[in-house]
Short mmCIF file of C-alpha atoms in Angstrom, two decimals:
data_model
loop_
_atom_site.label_atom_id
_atom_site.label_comp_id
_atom_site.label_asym_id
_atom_site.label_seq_id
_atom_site.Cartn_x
_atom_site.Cartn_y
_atom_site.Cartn_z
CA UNK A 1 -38.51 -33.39 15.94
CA UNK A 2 -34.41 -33.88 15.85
CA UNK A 3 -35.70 -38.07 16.13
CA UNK A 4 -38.50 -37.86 13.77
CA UNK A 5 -35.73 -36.31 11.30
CA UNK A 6 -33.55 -38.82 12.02
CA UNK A 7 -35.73 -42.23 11.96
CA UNK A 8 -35.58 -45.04 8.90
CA UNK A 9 -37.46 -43.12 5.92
CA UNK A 10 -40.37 -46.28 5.54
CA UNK A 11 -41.00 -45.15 9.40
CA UNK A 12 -41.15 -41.16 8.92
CA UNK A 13 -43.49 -41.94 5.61
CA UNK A 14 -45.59 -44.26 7.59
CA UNK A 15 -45.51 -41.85 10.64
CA UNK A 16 -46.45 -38.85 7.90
CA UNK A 17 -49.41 -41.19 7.08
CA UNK A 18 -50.64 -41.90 9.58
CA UNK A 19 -50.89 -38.11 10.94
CA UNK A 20 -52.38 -37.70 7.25
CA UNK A 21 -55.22 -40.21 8.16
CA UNK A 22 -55.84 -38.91 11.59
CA UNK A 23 -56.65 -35.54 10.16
CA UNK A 24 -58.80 -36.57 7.20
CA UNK A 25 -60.75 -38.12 9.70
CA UNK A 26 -61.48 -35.61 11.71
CA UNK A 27 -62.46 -33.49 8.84
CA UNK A 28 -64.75 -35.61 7.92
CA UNK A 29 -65.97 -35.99 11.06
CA UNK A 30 -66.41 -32.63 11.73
CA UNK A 31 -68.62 -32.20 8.26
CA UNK A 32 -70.58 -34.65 9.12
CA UNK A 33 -71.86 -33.55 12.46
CA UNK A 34 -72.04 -30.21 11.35
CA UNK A 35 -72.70 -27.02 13.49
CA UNK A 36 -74.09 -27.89 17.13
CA UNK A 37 -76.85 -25.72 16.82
CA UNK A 38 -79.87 -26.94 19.15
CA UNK A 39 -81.72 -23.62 18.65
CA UNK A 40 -84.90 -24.03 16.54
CA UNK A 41 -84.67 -21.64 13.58
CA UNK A 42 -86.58 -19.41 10.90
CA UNK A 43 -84.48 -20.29 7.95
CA UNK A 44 -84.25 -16.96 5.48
CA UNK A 45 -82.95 -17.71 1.82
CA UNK A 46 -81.01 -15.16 -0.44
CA UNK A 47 -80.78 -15.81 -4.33
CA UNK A 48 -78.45 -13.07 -4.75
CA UNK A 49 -75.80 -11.43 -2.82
CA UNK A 50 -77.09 -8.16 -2.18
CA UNK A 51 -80.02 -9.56 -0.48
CA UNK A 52 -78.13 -11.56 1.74
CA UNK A 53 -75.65 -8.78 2.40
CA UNK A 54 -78.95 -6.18 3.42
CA UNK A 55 -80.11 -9.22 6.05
CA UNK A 56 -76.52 -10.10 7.72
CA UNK A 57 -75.96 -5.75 8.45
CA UNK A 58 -79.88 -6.11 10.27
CA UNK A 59 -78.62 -9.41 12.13
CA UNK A 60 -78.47 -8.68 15.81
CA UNK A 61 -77.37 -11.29 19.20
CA UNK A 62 -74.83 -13.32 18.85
CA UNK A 63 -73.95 -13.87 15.37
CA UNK A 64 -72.09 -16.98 14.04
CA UNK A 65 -70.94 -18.65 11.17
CA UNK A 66 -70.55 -22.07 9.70
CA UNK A 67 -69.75 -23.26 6.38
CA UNK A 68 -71.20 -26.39 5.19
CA UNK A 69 -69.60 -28.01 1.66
CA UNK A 70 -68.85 -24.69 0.76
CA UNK A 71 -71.79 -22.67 1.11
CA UNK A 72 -71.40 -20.22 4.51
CA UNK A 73 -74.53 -20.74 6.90
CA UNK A 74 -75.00 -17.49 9.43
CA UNK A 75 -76.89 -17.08 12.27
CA UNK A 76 -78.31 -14.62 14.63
CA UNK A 77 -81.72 -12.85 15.29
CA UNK A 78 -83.76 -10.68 12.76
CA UNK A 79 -86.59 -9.02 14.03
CA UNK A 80 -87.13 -10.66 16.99
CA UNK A 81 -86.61 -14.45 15.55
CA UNK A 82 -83.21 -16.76 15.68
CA UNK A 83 -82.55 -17.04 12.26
CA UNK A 84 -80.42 -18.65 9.59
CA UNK A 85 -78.67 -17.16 6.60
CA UNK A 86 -77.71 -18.37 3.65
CA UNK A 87 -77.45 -18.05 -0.45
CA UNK A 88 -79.12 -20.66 -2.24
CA UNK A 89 -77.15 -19.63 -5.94
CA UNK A 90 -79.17 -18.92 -8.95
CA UNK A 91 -80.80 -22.07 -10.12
CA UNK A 92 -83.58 -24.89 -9.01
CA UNK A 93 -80.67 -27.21 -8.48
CA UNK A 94 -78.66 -24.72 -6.36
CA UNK A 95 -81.85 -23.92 -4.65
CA UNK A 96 -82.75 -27.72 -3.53
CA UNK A 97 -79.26 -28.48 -2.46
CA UNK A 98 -78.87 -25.80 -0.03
CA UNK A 99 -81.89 -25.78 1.42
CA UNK A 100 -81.45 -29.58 2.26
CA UNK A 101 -78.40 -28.91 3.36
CA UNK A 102 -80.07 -26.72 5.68
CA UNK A 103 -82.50 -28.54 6.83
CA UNK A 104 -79.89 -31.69 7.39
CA UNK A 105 -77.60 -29.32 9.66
CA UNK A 106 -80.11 -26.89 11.20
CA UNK A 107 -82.90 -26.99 13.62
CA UNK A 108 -85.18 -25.16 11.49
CA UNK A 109 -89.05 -24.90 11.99
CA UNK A 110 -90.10 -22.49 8.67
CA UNK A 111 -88.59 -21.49 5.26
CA UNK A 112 -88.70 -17.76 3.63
CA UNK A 113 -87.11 -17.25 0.79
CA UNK A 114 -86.28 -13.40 -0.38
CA UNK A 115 -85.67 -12.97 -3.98
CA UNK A 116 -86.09 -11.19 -7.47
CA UNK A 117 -88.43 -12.40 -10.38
CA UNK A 118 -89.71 -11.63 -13.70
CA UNK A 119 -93.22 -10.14 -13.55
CA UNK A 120 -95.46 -12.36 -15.73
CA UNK A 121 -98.97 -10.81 -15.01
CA UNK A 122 -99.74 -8.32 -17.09
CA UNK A 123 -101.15 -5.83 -14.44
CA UNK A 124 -97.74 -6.16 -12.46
CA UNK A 125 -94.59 -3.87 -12.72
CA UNK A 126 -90.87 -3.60 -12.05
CA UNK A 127 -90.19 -3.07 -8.56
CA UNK A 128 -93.54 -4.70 -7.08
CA UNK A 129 -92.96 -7.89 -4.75
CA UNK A 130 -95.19 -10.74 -5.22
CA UNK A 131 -96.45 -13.48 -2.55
CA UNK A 132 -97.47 -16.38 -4.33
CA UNK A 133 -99.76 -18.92 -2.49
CA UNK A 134 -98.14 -21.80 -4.42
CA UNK A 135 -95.21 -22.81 -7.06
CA UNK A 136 -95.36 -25.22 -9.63
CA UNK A 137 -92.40 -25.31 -11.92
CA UNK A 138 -92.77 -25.09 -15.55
CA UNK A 139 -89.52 -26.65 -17.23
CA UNK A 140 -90.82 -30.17 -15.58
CA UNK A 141 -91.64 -30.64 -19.14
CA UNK A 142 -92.06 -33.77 -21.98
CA UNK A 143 -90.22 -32.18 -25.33
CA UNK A 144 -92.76 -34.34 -27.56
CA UNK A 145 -91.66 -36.06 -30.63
CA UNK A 146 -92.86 -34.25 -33.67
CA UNK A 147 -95.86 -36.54 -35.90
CA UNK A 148 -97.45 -35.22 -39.11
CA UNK A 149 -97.20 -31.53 -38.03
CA UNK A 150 -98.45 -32.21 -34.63
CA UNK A 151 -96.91 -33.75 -31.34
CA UNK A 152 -96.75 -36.97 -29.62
CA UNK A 153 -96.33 -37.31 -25.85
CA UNK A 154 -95.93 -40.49 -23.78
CA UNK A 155 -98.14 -41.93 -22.19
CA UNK A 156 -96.88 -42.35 -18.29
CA UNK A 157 -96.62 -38.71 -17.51
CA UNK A 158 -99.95 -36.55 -16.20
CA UNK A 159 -99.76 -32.91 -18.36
CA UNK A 160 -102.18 -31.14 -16.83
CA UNK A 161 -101.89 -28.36 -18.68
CA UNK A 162 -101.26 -27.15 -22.42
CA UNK A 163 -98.05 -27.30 -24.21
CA UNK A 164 -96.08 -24.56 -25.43
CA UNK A 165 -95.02 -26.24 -29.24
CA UNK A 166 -93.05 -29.15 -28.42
CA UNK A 167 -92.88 -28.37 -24.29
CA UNK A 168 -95.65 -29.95 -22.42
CA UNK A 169 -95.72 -29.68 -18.55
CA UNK A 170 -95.85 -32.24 -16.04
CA UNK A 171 -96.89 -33.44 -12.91
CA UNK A 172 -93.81 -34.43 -10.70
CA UNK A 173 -93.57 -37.12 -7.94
CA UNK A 174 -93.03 -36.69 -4.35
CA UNK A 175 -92.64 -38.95 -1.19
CA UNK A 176 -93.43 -37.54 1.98
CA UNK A 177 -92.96 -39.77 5.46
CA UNK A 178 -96.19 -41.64 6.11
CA UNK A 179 -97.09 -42.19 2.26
CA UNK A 180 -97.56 -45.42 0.50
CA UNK A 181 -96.43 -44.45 -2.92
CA UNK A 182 -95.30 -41.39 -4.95
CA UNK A 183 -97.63 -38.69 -5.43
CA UNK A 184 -97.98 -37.19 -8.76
CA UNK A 185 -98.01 -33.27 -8.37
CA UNK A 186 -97.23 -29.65 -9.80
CA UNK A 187 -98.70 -27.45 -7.23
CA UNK A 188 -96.67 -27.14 -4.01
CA UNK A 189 -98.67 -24.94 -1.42
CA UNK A 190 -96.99 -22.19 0.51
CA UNK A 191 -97.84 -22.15 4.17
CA UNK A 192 -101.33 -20.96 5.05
CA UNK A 193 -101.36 -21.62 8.49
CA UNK A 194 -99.15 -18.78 9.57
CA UNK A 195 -97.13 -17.36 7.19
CA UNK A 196 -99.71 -16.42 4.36
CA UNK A 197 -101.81 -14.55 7.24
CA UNK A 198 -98.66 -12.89 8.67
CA UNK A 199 -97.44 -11.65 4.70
CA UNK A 200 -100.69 -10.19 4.62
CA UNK A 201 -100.38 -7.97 7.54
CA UNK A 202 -96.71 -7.35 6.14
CA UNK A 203 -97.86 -6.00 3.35
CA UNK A 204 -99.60 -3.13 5.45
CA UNK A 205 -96.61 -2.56 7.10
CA UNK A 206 -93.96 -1.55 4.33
CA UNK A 207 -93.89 1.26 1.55
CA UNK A 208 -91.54 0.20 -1.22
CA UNK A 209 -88.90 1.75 -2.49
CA UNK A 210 -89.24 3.50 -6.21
CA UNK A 211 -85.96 5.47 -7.18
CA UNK A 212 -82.68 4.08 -6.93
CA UNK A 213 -79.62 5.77 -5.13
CA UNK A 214 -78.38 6.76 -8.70
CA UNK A 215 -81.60 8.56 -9.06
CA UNK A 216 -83.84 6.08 -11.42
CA UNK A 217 -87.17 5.94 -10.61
CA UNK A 218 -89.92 3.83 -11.97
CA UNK A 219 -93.38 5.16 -13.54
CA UNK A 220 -95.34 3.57 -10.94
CA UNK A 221 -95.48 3.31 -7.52
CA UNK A 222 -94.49 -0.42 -6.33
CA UNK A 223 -96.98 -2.52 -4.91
CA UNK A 224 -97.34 -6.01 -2.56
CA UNK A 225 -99.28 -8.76 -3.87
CA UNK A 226 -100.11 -11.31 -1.89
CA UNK A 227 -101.74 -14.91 -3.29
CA UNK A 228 -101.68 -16.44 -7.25
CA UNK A 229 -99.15 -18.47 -8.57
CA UNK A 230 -95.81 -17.89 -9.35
CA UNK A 231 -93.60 -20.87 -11.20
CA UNK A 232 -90.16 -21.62 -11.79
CA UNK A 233 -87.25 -23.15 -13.86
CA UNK A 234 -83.86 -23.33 -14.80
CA UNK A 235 -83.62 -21.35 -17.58
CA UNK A 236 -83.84 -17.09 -17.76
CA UNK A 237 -87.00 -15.97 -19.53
CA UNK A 238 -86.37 -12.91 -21.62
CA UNK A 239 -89.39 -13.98 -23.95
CA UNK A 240 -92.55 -12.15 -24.99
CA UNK A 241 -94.29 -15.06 -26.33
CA UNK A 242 -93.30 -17.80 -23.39
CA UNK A 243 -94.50 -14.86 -20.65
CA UNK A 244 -97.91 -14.78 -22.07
CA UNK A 245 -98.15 -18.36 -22.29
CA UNK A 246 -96.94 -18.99 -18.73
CA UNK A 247 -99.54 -16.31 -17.84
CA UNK A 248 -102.33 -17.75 -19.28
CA UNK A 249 -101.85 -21.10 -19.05
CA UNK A 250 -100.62 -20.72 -15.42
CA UNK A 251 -102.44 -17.55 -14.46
CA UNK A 252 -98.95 -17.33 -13.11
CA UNK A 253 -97.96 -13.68 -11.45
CA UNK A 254 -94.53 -14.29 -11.48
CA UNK A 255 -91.53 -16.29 -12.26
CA UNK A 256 -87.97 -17.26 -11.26
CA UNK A 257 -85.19 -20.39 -10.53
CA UNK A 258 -85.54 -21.15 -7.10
CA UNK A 259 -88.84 -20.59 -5.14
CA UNK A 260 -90.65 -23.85 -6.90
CA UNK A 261 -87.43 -26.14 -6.19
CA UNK A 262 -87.33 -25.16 -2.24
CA UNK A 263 -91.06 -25.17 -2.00
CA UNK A 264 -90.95 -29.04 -3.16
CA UNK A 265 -87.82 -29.96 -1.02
CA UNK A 266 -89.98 -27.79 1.98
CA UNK A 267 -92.83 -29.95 1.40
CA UNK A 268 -91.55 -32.95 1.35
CA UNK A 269 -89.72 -32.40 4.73
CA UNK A 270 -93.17 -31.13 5.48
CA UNK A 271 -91.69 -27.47 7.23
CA UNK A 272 -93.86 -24.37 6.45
CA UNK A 273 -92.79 -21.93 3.53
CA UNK A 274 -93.23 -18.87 1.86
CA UNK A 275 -90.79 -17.10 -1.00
CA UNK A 276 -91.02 -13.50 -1.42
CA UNK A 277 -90.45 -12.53 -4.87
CA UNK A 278 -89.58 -8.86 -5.63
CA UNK A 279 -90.01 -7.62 -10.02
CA UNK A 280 -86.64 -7.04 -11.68
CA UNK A 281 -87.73 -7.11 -14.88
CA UNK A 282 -90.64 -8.32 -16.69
CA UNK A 283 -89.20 -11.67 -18.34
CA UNK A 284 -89.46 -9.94 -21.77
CA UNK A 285 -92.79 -7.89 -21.35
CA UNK A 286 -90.97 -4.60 -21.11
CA UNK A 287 -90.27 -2.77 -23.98
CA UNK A 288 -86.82 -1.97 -25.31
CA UNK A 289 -84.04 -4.22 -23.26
CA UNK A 290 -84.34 -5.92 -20.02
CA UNK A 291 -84.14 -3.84 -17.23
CA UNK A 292 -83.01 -6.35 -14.24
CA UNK A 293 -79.34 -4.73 -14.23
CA UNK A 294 -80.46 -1.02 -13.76
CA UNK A 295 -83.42 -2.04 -11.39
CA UNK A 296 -81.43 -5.30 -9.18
CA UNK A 297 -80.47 -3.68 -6.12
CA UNK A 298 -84.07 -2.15 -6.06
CA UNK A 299 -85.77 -5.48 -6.08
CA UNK A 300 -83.73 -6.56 -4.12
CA UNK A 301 -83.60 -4.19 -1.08
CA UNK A 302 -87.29 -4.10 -1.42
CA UNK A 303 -87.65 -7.87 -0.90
CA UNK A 304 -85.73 -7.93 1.77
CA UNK A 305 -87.82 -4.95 2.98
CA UNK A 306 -90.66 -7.28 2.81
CA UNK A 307 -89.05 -10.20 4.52
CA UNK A 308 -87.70 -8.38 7.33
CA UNK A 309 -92.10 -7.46 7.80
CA UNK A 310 -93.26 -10.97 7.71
CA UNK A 311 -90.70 -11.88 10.24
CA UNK A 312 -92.07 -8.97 12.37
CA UNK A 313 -95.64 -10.53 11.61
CA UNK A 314 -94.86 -13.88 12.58
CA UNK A 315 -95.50 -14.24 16.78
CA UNK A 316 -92.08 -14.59 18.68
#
């Protein structure tokens, strides 16, 4: 060090450098390998912290953790399955980032994502958890251009369904190894092979919670729903009018931020997936203000209740 201190200054700053370099590199490096994790996986999402936090205290085996451009990746078993942890952030973009991420780093083999919703069926209440047997996502939209008090679209999008004033939903397109060209689509399918039947015995297998610790308790007894749509997009719906027009132009059970972005990033790396969507609130249904704050952690632990079922449901 005495040497170092004492060499020419143009050699210490080029020696200083060149360390510099050296490191940066294997930085880099290092994020670009990623975790060397050769165990194939059952990937479980969070949206929200609680969530995450009920699944990482039911973790059990050896349980590590990596952190990938920021977002902290842990692993372990849950019920009976090597798993992956991780929160996705609120948002469809948030959503399809991590979950490639994921996917890029991870050996993983099927998708569930545990969250909380807005209830947009009618017949559905806070604190029920939803199933849906596909997403579509409803802010893929055309704001039309306004023409003699009606609206004009253009012509190279499909809209398979009606507008809501100047909104009108689209198909997206998606490329999937093995296809020739883009395929126009707003429906992406949840896995029926094995994790649709195995949410249906779930659902036999929990009771829901209905009070919270603080001693609120809903008027009706939470329910599992398994099958019907459920949508997403990036924006929070707090809307009486937009629900019923998601509901009945949808027949849409439920909505969110996420589910719809992983399920097209999921299909498109063609890996099995499923969301699990537990009712915060009832995206401006409910009368009086929204309730997601008082009724979160409720949604939340029941979700998780659900998730930590299906994973029992699903063969070892």
């Amino acid at each position: 060090m005495t040497h170092f201190l004492k060499a020419p200054r143009s050699v210490r700053i080029l020696v200083t450098s060149l360390v510099m370099f050296l490191f940066i590199s294997a930085c880099m490096q290092a994020r670009a390998s990623g975790p060397e994790d050769t165990t194939p996986r059952i990937t479980v999402i969070s949206a929200f912290a609680p969530e995450l936090t009920i699944l990482k205290e039911s973790l059990a085996g050896k349980v590590s953790e990596y952190s990938l451009n920021g977002v902290t990746f842990t692993t372990g078993n849950l019920e009976g399955h090597p798993v992956v942890l991780f929160l996705s952030g609120i948002s469809v973009v948030n959503a399809a980032m991590t979950v490639q991420l994921a996917l890029d780093h991870f050996p993983i083999e099927r998708i569930v994502f545990s969250g909380i919703a807005g209830g947009v069926d009618p017949e559905l209440h806070i604190g029920d958890v939803v199933i849906a047997d596909r997403w579509g996502q409803y802010l893929e939209t055309v704001f039309a251009r306004e023409v003699d008090g009606g609206w004009e679209t253009v012509p190279f999008f499909e809209y398979p369904y009606p507008n809501f004033g100047m909104m009108f939903p689209r198909s997206v397109t998606v490329v999937r190894t093995g296809d020739r060209q883009p395929e126009p689509r707003f429906w992406f399918p949840v896995d029926e092979a094995e994790l649709l039947p195995a949410a249906r015995r779930a659902a036999e297998d929990v009771t829901l919670a209905r009070c919270t610790p603080e001693g609120q308790c809903l008027e009706n007894t939470p329910r599992i729903l398994v099958g019907g749509p459920g949508v997403s997009g990036g924006a929070f719906i707090d809307n009486k009018a937009f629900r019923e027009y998601v509901f009945e132009t949808f027949e849409a059970r439920v909505l969110d931020m996420e589910s719809s972005a992983v399920a097209h990033v999921a299909y498109s790396n063609q890996v099995p997936y499923i969301a699990v969507r537990s009712l915060s609130d009832l995206a401006g249904g409910g009368g009086g203000t929204n309730q997601m704050e008082t009724f979160l952690n409720l949604a939340a632990g029941n979700a998780t209740s659900v998730v930590k079922a299906l994973l029992r449901a699903i063969p070892e």
